mmCIF file of C-alpha atoms and ligand atoms in Angstrom:
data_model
loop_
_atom_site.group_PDB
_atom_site.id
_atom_site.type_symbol
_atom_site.label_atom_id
_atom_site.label_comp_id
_atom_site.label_asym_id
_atom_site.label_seq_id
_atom_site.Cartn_x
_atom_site.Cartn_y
_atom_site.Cartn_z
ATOM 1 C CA UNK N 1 113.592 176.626 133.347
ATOM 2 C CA UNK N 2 110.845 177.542 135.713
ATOM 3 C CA UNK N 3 107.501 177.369 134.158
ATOM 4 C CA UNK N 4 106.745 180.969 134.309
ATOM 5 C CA UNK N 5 109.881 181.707 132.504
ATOM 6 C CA UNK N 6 109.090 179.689 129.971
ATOM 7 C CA UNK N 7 105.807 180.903 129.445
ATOM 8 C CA UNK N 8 107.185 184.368 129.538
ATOM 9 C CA UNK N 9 110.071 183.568 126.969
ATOM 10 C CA UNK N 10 108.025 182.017 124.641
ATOM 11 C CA UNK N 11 105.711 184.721 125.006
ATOM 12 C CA UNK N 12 108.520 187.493 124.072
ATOM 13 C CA UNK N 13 109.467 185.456 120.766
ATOM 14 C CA UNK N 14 105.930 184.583 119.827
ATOM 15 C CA UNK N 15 105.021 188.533 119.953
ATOM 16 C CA UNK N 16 108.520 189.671 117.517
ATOM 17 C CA UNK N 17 107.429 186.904 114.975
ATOM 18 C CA UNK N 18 103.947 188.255 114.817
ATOM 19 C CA UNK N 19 104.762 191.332 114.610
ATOM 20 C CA UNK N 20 108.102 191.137 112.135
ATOM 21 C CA UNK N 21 106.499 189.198 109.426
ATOM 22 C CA UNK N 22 102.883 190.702 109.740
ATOM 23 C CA UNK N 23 104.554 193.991 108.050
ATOM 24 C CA UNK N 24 105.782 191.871 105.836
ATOM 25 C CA UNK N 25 102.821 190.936 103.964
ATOM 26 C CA UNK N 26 101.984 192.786 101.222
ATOM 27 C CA UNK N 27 99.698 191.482 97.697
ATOM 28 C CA UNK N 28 101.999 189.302 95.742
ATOM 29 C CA UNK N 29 104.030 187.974 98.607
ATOM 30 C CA UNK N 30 104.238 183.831 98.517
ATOM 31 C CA UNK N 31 102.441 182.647 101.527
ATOM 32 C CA UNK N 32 104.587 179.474 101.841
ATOM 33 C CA UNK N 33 107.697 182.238 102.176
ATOM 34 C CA UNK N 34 105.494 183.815 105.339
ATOM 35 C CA UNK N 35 105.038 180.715 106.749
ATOM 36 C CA UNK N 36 108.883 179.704 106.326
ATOM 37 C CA UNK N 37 109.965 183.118 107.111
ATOM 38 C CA UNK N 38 107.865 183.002 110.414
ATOM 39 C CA UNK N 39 109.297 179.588 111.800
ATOM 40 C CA UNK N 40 112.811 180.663 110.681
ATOM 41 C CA UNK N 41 112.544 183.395 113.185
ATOM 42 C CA UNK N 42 111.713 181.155 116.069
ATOM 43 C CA UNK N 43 113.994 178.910 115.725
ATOM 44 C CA UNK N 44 116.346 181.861 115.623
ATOM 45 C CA UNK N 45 115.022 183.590 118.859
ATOM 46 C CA UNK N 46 115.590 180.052 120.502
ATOM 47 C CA UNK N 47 111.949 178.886 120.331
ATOM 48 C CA UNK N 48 110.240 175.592 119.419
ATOM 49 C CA UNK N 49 107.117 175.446 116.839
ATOM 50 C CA UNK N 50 104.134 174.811 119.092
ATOM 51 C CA UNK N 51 102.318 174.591 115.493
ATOM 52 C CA UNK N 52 102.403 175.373 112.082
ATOM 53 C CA UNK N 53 102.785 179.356 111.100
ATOM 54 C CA UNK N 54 98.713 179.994 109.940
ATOM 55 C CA UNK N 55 98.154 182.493 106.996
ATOM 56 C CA UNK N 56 94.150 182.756 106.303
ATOM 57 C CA UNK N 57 93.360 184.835 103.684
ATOM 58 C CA UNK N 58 89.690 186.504 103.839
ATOM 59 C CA UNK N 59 86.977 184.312 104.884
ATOM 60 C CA UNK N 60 89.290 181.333 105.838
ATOM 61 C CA UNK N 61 89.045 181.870 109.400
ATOM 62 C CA UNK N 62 92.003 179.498 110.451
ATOM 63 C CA UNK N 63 94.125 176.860 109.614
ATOM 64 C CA UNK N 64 95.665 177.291 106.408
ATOM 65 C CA UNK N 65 98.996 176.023 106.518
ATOM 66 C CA UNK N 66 100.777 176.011 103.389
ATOM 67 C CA UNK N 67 102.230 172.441 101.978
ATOM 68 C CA UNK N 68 105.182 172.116 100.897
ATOM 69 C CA UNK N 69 104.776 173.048 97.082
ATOM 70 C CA UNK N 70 102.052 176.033 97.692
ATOM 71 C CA UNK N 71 101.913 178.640 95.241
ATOM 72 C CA UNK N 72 99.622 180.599 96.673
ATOM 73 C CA UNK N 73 99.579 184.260 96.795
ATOM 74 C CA UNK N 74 98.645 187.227 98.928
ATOM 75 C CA UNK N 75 95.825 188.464 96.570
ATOM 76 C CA UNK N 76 95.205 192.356 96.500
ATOM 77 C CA UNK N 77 92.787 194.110 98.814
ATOM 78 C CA UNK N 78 92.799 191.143 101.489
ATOM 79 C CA UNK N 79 92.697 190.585 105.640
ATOM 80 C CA UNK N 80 95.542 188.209 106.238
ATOM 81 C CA UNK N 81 95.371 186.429 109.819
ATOM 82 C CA UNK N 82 99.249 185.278 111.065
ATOM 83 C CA UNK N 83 99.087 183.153 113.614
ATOM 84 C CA UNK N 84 102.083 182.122 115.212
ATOM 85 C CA UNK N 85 102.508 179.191 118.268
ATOM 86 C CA UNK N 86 105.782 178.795 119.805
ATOM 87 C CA UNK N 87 106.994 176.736 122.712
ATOM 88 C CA UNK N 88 109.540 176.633 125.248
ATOM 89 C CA UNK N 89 110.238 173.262 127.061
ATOM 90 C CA UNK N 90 106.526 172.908 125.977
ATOM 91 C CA UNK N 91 105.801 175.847 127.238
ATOM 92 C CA UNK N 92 103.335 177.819 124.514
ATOM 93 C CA UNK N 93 102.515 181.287 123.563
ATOM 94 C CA UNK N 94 99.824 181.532 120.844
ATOM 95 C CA UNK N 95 99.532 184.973 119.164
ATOM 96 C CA UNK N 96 97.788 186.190 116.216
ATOM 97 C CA UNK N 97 97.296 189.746 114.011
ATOM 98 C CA UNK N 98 95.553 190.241 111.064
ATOM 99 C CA UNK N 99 97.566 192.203 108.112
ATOM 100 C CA UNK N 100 94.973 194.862 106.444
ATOM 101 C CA UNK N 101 95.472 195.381 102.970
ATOM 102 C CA UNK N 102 91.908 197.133 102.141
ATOM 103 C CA UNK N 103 91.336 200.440 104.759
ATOM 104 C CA UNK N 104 87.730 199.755 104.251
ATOM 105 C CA UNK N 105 88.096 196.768 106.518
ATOM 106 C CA UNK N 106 90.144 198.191 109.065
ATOM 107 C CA UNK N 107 86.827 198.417 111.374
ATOM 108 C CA UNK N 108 87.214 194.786 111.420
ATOM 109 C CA UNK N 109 90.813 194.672 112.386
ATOM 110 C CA UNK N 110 89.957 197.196 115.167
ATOM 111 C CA UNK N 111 86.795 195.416 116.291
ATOM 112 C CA UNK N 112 88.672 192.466 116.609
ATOM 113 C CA UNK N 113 91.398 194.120 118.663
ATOM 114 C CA UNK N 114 89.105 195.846 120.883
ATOM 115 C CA UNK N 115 87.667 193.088 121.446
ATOM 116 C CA UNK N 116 90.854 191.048 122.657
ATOM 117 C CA UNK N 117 91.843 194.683 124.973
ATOM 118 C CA UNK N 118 88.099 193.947 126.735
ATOM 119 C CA UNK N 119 88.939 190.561 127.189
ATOM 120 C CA UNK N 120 92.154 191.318 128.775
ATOM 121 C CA UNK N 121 90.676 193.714 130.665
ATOM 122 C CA UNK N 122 88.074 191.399 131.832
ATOM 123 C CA UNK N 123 89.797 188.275 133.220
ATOM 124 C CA UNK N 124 90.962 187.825 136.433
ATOM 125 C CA UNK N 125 90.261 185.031 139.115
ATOM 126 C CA UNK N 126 87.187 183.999 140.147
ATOM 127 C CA UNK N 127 85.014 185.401 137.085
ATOM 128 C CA UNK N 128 83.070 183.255 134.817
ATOM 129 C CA UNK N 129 84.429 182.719 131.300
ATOM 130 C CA UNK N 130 80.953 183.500 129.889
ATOM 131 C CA UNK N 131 81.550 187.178 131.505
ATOM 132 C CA UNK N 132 84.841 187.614 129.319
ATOM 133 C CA UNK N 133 82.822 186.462 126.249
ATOM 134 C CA UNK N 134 80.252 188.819 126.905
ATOM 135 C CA UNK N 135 83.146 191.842 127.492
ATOM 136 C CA UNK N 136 84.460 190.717 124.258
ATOM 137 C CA UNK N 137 80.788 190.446 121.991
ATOM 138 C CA UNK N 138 79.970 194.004 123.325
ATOM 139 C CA UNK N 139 83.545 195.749 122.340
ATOM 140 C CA UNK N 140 83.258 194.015 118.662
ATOM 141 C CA UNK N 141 79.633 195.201 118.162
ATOM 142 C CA UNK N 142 80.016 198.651 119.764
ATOM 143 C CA UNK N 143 82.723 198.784 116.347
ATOM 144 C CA UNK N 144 79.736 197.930 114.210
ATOM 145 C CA UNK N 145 81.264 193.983 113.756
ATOM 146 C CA UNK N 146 80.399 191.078 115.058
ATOM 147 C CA UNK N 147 81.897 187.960 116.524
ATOM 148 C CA UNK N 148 82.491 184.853 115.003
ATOM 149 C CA UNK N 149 80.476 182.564 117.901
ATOM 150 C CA UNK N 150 82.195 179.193 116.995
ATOM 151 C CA UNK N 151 85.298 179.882 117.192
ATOM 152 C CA UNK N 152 86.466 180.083 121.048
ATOM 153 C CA UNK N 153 90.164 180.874 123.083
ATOM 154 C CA UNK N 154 91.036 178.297 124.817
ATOM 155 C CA UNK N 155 93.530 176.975 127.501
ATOM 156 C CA UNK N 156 96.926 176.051 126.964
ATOM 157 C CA UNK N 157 98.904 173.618 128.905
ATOM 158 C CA UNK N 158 102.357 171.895 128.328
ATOM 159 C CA UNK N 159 102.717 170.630 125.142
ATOM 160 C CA UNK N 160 98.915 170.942 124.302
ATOM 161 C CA UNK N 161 97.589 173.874 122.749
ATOM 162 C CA UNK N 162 93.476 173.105 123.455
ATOM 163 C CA UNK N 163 93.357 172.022 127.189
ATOM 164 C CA UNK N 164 89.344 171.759 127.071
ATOM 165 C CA UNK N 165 88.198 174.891 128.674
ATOM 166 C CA UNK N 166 87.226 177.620 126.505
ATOM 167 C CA UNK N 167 86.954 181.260 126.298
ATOM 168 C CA UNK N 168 83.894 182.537 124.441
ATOM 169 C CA UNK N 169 83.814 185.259 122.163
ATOM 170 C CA UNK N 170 80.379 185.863 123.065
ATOM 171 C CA UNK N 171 77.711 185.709 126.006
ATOM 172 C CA UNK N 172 76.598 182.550 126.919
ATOM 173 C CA UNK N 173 76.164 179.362 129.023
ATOM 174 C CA UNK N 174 79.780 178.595 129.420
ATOM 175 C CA UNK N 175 80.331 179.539 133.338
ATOM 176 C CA UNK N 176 83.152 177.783 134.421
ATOM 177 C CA UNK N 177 85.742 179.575 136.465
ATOM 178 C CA UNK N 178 88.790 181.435 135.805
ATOM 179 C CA UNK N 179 91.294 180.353 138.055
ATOM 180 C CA UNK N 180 94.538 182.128 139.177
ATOM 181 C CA UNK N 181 97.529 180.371 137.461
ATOM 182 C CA UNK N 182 95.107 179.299 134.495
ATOM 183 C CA UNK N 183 96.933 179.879 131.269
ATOM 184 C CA UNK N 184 94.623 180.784 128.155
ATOM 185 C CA UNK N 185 95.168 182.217 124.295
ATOM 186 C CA UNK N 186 92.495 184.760 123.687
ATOM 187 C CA UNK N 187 90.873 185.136 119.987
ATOM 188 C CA UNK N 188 88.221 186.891 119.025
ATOM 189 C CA UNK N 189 87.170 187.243 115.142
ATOM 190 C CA UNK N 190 85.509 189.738 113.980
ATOM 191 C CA UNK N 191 83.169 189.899 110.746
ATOM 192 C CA UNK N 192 80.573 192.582 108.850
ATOM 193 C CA UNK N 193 77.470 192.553 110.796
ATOM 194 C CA UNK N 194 75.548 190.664 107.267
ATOM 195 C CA UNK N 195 77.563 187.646 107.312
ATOM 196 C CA UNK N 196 76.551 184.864 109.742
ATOM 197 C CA UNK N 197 79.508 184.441 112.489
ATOM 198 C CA UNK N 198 79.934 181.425 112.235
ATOM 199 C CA UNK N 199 82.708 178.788 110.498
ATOM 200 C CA UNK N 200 82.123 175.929 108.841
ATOM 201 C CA UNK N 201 85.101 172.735 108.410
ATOM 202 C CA UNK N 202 86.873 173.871 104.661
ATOM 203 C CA UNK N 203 89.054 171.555 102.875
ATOM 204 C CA UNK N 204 92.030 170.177 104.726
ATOM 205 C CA UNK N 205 94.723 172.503 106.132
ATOM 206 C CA UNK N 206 98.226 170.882 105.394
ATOM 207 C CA UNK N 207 97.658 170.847 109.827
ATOM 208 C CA UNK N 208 98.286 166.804 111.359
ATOM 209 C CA UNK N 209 98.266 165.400 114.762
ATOM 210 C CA UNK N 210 98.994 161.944 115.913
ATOM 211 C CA UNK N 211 96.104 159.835 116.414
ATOM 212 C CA UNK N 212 97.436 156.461 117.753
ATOM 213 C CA UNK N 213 100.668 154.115 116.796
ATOM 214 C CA UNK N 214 99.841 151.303 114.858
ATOM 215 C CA UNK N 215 102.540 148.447 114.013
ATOM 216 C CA UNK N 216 104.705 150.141 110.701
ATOM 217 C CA UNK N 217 107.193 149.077 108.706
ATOM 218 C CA UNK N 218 110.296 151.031 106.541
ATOM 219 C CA UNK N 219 109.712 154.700 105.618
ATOM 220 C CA UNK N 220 106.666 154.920 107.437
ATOM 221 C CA UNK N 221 108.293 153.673 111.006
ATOM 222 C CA UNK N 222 111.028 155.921 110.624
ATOM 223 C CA UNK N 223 108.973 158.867 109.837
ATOM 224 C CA UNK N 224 106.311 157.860 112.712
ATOM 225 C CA UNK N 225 109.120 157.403 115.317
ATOM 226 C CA UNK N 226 110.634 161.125 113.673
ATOM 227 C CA UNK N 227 107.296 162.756 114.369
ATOM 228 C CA UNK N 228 106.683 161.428 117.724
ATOM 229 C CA UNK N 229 110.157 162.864 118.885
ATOM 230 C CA UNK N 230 110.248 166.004 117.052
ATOM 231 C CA UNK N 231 106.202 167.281 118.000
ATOM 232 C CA UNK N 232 105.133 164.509 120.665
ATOM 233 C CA UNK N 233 101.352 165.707 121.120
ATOM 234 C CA UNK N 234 101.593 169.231 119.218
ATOM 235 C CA UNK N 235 99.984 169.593 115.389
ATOM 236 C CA UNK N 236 102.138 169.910 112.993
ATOM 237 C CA UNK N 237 102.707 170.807 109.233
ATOM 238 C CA UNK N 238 103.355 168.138 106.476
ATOM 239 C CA UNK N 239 105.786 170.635 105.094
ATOM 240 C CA UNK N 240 108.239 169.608 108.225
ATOM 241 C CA UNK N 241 108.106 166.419 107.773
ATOM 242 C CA UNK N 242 108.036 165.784 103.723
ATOM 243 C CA UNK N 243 111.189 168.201 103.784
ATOM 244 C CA UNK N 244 112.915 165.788 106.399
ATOM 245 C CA UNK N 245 111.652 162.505 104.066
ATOM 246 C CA UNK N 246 112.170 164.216 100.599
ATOM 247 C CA UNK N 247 111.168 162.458 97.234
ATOM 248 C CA UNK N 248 108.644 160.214 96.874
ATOM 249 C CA UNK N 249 109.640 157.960 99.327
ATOM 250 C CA UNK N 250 108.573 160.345 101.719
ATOM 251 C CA UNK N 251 105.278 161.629 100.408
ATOM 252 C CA UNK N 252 104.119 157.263 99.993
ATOM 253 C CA UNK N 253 104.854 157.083 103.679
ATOM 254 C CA UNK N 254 103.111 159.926 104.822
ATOM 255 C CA UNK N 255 100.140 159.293 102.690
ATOM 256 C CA UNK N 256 100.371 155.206 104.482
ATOM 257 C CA UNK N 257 100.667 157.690 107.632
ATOM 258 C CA UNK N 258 96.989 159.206 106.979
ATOM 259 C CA UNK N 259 95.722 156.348 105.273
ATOM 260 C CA UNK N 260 96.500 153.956 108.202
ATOM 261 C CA UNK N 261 95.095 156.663 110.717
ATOM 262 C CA UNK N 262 98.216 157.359 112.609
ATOM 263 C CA UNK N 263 97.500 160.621 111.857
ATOM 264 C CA UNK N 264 94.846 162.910 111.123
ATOM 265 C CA UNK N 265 94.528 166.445 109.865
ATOM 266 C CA UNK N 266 92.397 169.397 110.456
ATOM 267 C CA UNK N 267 90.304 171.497 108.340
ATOM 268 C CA UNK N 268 90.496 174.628 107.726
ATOM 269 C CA UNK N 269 87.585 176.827 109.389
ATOM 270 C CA UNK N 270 85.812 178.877 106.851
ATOM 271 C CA UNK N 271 82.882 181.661 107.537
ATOM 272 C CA UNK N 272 80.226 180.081 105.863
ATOM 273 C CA UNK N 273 79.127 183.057 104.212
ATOM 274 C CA UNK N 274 82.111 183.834 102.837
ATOM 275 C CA UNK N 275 82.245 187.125 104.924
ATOM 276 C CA UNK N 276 85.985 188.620 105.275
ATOM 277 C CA UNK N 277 87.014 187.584 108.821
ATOM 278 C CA UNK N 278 89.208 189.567 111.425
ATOM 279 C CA UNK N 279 91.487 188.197 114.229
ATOM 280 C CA UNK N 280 93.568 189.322 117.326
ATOM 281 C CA UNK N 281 94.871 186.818 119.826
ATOM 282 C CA UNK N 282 96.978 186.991 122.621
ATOM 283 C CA UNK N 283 98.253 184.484 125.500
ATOM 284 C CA UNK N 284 97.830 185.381 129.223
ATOM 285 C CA UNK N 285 98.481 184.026 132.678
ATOM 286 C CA UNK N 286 95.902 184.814 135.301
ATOM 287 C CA UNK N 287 97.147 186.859 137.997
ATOM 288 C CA UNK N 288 95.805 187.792 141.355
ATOM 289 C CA UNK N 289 93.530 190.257 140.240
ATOM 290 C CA UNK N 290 93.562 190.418 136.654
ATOM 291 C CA UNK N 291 96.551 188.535 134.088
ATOM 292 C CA UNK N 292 99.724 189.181 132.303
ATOM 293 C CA UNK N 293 100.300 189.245 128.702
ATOM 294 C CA UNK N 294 103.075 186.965 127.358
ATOM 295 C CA UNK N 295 102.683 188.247 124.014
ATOM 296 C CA UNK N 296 102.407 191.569 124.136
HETATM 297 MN MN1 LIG D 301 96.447 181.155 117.407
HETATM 298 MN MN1 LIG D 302 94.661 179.948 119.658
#
């Protein structure tokens, strides 16, 4: 498949996961049935996990994945972020939308979107990156919200879901240049104007990558060489992979896995004052004159 088409299919399933299972989410619902409910549909559709379904409740920003025994529960009154990655041939479409449960928050939903509509807006060739941060900071405030400053877009590239350049969600130093072709996911947060806007590393995510391969033996090799073929440089969830080892076979060789720094996980991102936190994300390509939206 040409790369475009790619893009663009992964794109169209990324967008009917989001936007299925967001409506879905309602207090009481398990959040390991979103997450599980959310990669069942890609698959479906055809598409490949570029990583693990997020569901961040409140002021976890991003990055909670759900293990494979979570109990967890959609707690009344809440902001829930989906955030959905799906690749074609490596391809990826990143997408987010935040599930409202409380209409007093909605301003941050709608900050957040406006925001993301600036941003789109915005980017085109040949304009500094700091310009679309500054498009997005001044649609989020002019909602009476602000941005969460840390927390950037970035590029995407095959198989890798940061590629190093960033998109801002505010003004600022970062001036490199958009260029036509570029690929980037878009995703600004928004939070009350009396928190801080900023997130700070929570406790681990349930999130891995692979560092580097180290000489393994049994259970461990097997489940190293499983990873490498099934995700190759894209995170992934230790749900996948305990559900492919079961029993505790599997969870002593994924724990030598982490302990022997073949992998690593992520943290989740938390606002660090515990503010309720608001996101909308979309992919684009960068057109002549402006981009396309894969996920819209
Ligand atoms: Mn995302
Ligand atoms: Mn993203």
């Amino acid at each position: 498949m040409e790369p475009l088409d790619a893009l663009r299919k992964a794109g169209v399933i990324a967008a009917k996961v989001r936007d299925t299972v967001v409506q879905e989410i309602e207090p009481g619902v398990k959040v390991l049935d979103i997450c599980d409910r959310a990669e069942d549909l890609i698959r479906e559709l055809g598409g490949g996990m570029a990583f693990p379904t997020n569901v961040d409740i409140n002021s976890v920003a991003a990055h909670y994945v759900s293990p494979v025994d979570d109990v967890t529960l959609v707690p009344e009154r809440a902001l829930v972020k989906l955030d959905v990655g799906v690749h074609v041939e490596g391809y990826i479409a990143d997408t987010a939308a935040t599930a409202c449960l409380d209409p007093s928050l909605s301003y941050l939903v709608e900050a957040a979107e406006a925001g993301l509509d600036a941003a789109i807006k915005t980017i085109r060739p040949g304009i500094r990156a700091s310009d679309v941060g500054a498009a997005i900071e001044q649609a989020i405030k002019a909602r009476g919200a602000k941005p969460i400053r840390n927390l950037t877009g970035h590029k995407l590239a095959r198989y890798v879901v940061h590629a190093g350049a960033s998109i801002p969600n505010v003004a600022g130093h970062d001036h490199h240049l958009i260029q036509e072709g570029d690929v980037y996911a878009i995703e600004p947060f928004a939070v009350p104007n009396d928190a801080d806007g900023l997130v700070t590393d929570g406790p681990p995510s349930n999130i891995y990558r692979i560092l580097k391969k180290h000489s393994l033996k049994g259970a461990a090799k097997r489940m190293m060489k499983h990873i490498q073929a099934e995700h190759r440089t894209l995170p992934f969830a230790s749900r996948w992979v305990l559900r492919r080892f079961p029993g505790q076979e599997g969870v002593s060789a994924f724990r030598e896995l982490l302990d022997s720094k073949c992998i690593m996980s992520y943290p989740q991102l938390v606002e660090r004052t515990r503010a309720m936190v608001a996101q909308a994300e979309h992919s684009v390509i960068v057109m002549d004159g402006g981009c396309e939206v894969t996920t819209a």
